[in-house]
XYZ file of C-alpha atoms in Angstrom:
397
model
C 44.383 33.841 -13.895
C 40.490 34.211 -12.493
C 40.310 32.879 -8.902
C 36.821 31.530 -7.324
C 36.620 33.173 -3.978
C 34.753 31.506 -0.894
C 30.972 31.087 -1.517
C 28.380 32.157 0.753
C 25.359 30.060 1.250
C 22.410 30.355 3.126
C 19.479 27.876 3.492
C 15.815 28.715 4.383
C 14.281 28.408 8.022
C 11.901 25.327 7.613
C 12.773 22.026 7.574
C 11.676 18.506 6.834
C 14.210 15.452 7.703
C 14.047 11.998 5.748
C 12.098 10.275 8.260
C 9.180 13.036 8.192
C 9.624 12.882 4.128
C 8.935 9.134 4.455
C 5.734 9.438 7.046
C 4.858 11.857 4.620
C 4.968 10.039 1.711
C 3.112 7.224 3.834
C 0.254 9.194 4.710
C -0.221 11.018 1.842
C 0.129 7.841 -0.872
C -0.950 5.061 1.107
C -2.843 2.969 -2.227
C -0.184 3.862 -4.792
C 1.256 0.649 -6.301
C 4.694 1.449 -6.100
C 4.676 3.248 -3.033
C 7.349 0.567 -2.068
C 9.685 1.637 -4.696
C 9.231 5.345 -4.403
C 9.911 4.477 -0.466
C 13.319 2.622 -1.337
C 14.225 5.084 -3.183
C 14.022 7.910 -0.934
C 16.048 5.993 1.461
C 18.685 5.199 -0.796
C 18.836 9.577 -1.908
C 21.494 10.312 0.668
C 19.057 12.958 1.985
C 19.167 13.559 5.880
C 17.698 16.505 6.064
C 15.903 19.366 3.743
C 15.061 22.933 3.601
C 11.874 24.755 2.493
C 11.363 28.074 1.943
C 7.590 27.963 3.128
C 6.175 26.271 6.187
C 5.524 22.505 5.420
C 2.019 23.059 5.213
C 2.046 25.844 2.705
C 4.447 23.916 0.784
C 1.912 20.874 0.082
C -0.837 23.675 -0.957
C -0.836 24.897 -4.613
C -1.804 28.001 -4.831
C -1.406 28.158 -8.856
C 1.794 28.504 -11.091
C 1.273 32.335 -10.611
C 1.170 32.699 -7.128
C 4.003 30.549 -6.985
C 6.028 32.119 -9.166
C 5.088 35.317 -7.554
C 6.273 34.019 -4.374
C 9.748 32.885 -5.829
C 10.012 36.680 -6.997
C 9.339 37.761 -3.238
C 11.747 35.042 -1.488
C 14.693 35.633 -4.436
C 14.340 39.673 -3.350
C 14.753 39.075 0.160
C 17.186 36.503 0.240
C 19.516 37.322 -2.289
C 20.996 40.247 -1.259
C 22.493 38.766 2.181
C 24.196 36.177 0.040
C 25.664 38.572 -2.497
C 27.097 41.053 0.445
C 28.868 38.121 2.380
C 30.157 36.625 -1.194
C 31.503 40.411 -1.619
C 33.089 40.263 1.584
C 34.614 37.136 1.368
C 36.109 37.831 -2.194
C 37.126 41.792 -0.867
C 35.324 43.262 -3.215
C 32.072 46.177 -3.199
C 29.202 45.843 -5.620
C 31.113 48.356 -7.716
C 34.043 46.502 -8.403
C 31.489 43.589 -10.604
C 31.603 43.744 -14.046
C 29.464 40.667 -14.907
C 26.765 38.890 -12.583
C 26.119 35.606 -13.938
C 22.416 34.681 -12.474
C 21.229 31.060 -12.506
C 18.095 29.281 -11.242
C 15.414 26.502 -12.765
C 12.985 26.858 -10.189
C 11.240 29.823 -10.961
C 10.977 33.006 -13.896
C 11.616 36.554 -13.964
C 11.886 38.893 -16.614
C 13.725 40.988 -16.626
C 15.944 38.569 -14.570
C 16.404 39.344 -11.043
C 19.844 40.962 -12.258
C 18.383 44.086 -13.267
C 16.802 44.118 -9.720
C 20.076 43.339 -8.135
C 21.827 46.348 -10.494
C 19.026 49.009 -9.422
C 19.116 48.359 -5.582
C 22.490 46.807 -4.766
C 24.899 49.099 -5.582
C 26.420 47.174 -9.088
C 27.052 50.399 -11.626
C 24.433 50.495 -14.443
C 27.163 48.932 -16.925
C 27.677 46.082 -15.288
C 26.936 42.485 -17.904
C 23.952 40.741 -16.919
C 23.707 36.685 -18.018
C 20.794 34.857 -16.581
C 21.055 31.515 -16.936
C 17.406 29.381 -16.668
C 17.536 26.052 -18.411
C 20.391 24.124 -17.371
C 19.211 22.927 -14.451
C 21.558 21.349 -12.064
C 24.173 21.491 -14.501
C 24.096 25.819 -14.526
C 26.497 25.711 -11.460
C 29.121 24.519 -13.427
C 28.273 26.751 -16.319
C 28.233 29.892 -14.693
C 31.734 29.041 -13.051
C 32.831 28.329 -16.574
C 31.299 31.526 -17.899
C 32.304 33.652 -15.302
C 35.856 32.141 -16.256
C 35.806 32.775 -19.626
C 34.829 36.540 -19.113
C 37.340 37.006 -16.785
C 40.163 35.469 -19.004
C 38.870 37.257 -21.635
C 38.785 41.034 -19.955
C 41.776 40.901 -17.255
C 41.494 42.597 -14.104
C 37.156 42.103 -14.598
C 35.601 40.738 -12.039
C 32.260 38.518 -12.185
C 29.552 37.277 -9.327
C 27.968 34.212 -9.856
C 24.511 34.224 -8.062
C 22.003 30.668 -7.888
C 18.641 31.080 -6.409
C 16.783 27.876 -6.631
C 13.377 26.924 -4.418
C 12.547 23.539 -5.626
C 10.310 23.244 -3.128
C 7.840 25.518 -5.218
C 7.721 22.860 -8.030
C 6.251 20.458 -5.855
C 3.234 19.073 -7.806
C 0.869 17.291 -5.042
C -1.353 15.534 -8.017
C 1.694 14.076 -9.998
C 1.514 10.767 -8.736
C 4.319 9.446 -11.350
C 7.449 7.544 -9.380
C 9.782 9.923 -10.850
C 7.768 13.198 -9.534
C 7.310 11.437 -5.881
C 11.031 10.715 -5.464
C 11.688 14.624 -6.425
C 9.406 15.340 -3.523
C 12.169 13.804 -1.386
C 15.490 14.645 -2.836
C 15.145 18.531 -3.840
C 15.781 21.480 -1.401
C 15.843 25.020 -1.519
C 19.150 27.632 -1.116
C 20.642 30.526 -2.068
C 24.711 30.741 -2.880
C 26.628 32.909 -4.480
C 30.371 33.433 -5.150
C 32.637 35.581 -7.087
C 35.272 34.913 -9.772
C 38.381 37.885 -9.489
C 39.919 38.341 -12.123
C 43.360 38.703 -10.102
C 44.479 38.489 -6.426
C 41.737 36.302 -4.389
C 42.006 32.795 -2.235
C 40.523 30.023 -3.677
C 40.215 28.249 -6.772
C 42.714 29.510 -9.958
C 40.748 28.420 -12.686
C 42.343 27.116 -15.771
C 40.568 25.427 -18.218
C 37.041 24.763 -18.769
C 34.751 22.644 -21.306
C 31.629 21.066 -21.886
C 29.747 17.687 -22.786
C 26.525 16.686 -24.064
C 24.879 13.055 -23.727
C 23.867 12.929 -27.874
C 20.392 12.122 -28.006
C 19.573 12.477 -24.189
C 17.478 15.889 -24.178
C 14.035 13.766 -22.330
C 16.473 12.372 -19.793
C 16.145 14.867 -17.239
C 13.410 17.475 -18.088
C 10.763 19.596 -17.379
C 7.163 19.205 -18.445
C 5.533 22.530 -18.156
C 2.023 22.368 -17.671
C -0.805 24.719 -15.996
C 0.327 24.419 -12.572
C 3.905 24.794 -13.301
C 7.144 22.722 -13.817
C 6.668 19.106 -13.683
C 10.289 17.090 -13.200
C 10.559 14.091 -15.488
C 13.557 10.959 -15.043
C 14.465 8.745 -17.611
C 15.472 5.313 -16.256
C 18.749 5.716 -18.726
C 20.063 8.411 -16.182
C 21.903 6.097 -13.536
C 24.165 4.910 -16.698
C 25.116 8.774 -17.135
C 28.936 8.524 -16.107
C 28.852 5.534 -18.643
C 29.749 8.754 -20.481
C 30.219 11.581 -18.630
C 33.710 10.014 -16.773
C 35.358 9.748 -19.565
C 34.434 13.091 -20.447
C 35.811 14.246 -17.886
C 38.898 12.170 -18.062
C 39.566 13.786 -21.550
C 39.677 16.982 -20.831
C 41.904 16.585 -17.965
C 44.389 14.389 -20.096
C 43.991 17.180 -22.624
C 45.623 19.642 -19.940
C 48.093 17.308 -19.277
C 46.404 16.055 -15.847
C 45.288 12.681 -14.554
C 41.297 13.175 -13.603
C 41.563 10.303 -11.008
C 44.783 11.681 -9.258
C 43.531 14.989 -8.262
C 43.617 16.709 -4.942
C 40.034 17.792 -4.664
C 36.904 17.123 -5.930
C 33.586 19.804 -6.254
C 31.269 17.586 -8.049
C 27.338 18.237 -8.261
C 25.798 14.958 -6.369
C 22.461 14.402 -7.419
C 22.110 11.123 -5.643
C 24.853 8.870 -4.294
C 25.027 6.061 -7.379
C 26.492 9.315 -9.425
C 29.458 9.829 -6.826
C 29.824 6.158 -6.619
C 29.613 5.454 -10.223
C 31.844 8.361 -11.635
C 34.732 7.313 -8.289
C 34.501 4.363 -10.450
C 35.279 5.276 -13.546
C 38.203 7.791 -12.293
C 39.489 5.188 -9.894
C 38.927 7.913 -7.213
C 37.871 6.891 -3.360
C 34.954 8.072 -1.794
C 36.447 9.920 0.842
C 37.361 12.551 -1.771
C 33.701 13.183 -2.645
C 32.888 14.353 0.928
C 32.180 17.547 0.843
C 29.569 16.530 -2.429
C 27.839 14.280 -0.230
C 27.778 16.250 3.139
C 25.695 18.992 0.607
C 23.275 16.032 -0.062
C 22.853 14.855 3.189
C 22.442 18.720 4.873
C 20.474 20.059 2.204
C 19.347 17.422 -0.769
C 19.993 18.104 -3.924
C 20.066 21.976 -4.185
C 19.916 22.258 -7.877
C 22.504 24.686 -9.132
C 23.754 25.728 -6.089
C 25.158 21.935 -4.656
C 28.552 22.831 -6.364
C 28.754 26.432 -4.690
C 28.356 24.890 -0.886
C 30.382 21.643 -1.939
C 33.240 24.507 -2.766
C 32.258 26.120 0.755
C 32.784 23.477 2.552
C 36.173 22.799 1.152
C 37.050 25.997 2.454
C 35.578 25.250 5.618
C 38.078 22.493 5.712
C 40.480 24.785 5.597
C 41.042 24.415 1.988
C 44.210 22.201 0.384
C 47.947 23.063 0.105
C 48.683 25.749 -2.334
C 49.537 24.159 -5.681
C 46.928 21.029 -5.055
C 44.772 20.294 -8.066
C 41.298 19.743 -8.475
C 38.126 19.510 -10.638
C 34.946 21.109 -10.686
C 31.926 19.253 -11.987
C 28.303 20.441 -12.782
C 25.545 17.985 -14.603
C 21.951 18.246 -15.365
C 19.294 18.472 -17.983
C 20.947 17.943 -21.716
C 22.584 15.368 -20.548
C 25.461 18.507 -19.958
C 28.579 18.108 -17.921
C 30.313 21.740 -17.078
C 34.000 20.835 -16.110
C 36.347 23.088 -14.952
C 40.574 22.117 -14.358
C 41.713 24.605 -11.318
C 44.566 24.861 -8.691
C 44.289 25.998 -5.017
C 46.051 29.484 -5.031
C 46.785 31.631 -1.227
C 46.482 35.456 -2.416
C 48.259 36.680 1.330
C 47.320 40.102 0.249
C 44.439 40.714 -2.674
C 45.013 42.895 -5.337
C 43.069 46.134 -4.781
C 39.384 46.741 -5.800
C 38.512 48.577 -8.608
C 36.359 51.417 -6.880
C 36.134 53.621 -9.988
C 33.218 53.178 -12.486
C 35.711 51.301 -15.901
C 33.287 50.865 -19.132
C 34.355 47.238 -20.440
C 35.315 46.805 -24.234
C 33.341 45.426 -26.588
C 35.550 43.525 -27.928
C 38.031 40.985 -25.627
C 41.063 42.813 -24.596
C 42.290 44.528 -21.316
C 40.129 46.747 -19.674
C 41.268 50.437 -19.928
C 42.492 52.363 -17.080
C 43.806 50.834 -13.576
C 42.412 47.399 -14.168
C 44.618 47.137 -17.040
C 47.489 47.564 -15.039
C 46.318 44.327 -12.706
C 48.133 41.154 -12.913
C 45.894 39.145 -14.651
C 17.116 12.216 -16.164
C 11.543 7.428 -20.266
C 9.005 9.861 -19.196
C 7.285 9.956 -16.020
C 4.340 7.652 -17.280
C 7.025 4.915 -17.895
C 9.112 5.258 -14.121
C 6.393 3.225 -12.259
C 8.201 -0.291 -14.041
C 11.088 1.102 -15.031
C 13.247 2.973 -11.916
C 16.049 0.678 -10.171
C 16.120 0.508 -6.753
C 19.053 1.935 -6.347
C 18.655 6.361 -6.072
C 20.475 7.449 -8.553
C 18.490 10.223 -10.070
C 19.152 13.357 -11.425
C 22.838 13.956 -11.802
């Protein structure tokens, strides 16, 4: 089965803590109404600590949408490829041996996607399957996981990188004075992971079964407004009630594999505030302790978009990872509402199945790739937040 090597994650230089985030906020809103609420809930986000992928300063300016968007081309080009050699390392594998990078980011737009970038200067062959992945949000951590899963399961011996890029901090909107918009300003950070799935051999995660669920009706939840100067974030008040649903999603598709989703060994669940950790340990009758590595993301870093499930799985393996055998789930949510779930085991590979060096065209239908590899073991609109958000930071999942 496809095993999810050891991330690699890397965090910009500058940072701003809570403390400066609140001053800030202070200084910068002093005669908005609810500057009281918008200061609660920044408390209440978890958030210790953030990084930013321009000086403070430069990150208050707005340049324009293009210049921004110009500048997320720049940053993704430089800090990508660091990422991407240590996720190589970690999983024992070149460039060459990818068959599939699965590319995912909602902070900023390229197209071609930066894949075909990555292809023409990192060494991937020219056949390898690109899948960008823009509009998912927070949830497209999960998703690409899931994809990468499915491709792998579907062509044994394949191998897939799974690449998130995301620089919130260039969607800060300095004249978007709505509650929702103000409490991003204090939650989101900027980072760069990336980690591959191998489609045999490999330490980590043995992925087993994956699904998804949508929130009917929930699209304006969590969303983006796109106006001239760029991507403005919008919260529905609705979203703290999200595990309401998404528990017992998850819950069903764990019973459906025969597993109990509040009995598992580990948890790698997207935290986009604390009331979501809280609120789904709830539902699953799971204790806190066993969202740690969720919330140490949040604290460190703030809500890193796509990438919080990527360093929640790094730190896991920081830990030193579980016993071999111990079960676990993976959890991605965001804009839809979408949950991306994926059922796994902890597997020990104490030697990894060689690399693939030569250049193997993939089917094009699913089936086992030809040659050597064959031979493998397989969140009401901003205008209504100022009355409406609880006090409580719950915010985008």
């Amino acid at each position: 089965m496809p095993v999810l090597c050891r991330p690699s994650v890397a965090v910009p230089e500058h940072t701003i803590t809570r403390q400066e985030t609140l001053d800030l906020a202070r200084t910068l809103h002093a005669g908005h109404a609810s500057l009281p609420l918008v200061l609660r809930l920044i408390e209440n986000t978890g958030v210790a600590k953030r990084h930013l992928v321009q000086p403070l300063a430069r990150t208050l300016a707005h340049p324009g949408f293009e210049a921004r968007n110009a500048l997320y081309a720049t940053e993704a080009k430089a800090r990508v490829p660091a990422v991407v050699d240590e996720a190589l390392r970690n999983a024992g594998l070149a460039a060459r041996d990818i068959d599939l990078i699965v590319y995912v980011s909602c902070t900023g737009f390229m197209m071609p996607s930066l894949t075909a970038w990555m292809i023409n200067n990192l060494g991937f062959r020219g056949d390898t399957r690109q899948l960008p992945i823009a509009q998912l949000g927070c949830a497209a951590g999960g998703a690409a996981i899931n994809r990468a899963h499915d491709f792998c399961a579907a062509y044994p011996g394949a191998n897939a990188l799974i690449v998130a890029c995301e620089f919130c901090s260039l969607c800060y909107q300095p004249d978007d004075l709505s509650v929702g918009n103000l409490l991003s300003n204090g939650l989101f950070g900027d980072a760069v992971a990336a980690a591959v799935v191998r489609g045999s051999g490999g330490t980590g995660i043995r992925l087993e079964a994956n699904g998804s669920h949508l929130v009917p009706h929930s699209e304006d939840w969590i969303a983006y407004q796109v106006r001239d100067t760029g991507f403005h974030f919008q919260l529905d008040r609705r979203v703290p009630g999200t595990m309401d649903q998404l528990a017992p999603a998850l819950a069903g598709l764990a019973a459906r594999h025969g597993r109990d989703a509040g009995r598992q060994d580990f948890y790698i669940v997207h935290a986009g505030g604390p009331r979501i950790l809280d609120d789904l340990g709830t539902h699953l009758g799971v204790a806190p302790e066993l969202f740690r590595f969720s919330r140490a993301t949040l604290a460190e870093y703030g809500n890193i978009a796509s990438a919080v499930v990527l360093d929640a799985l790094r730190r896991l393996f920081d830990e030193g990872g579980p016993r071999p055998g111990a079960t676990g789930i993976l959890a991605g949510f965001g804009p839809g509402i979408t949950a991306e779930i994926s059922l796994g085991s902890w597997t020990v590979t104490g030697a990894l199945a060689p690399p693939r060096h030569e250049t193997v065209p993939l089917p094009t239908s699913p089936g086992p790739l030809p040659g050597r590899a064959a031979d493998l073991l397989p969140d009401l609109p901003l205008e209504s937040l100022d009355s409406a958000l609880p006090t409580t930071a719950a915010v985008a999942p």
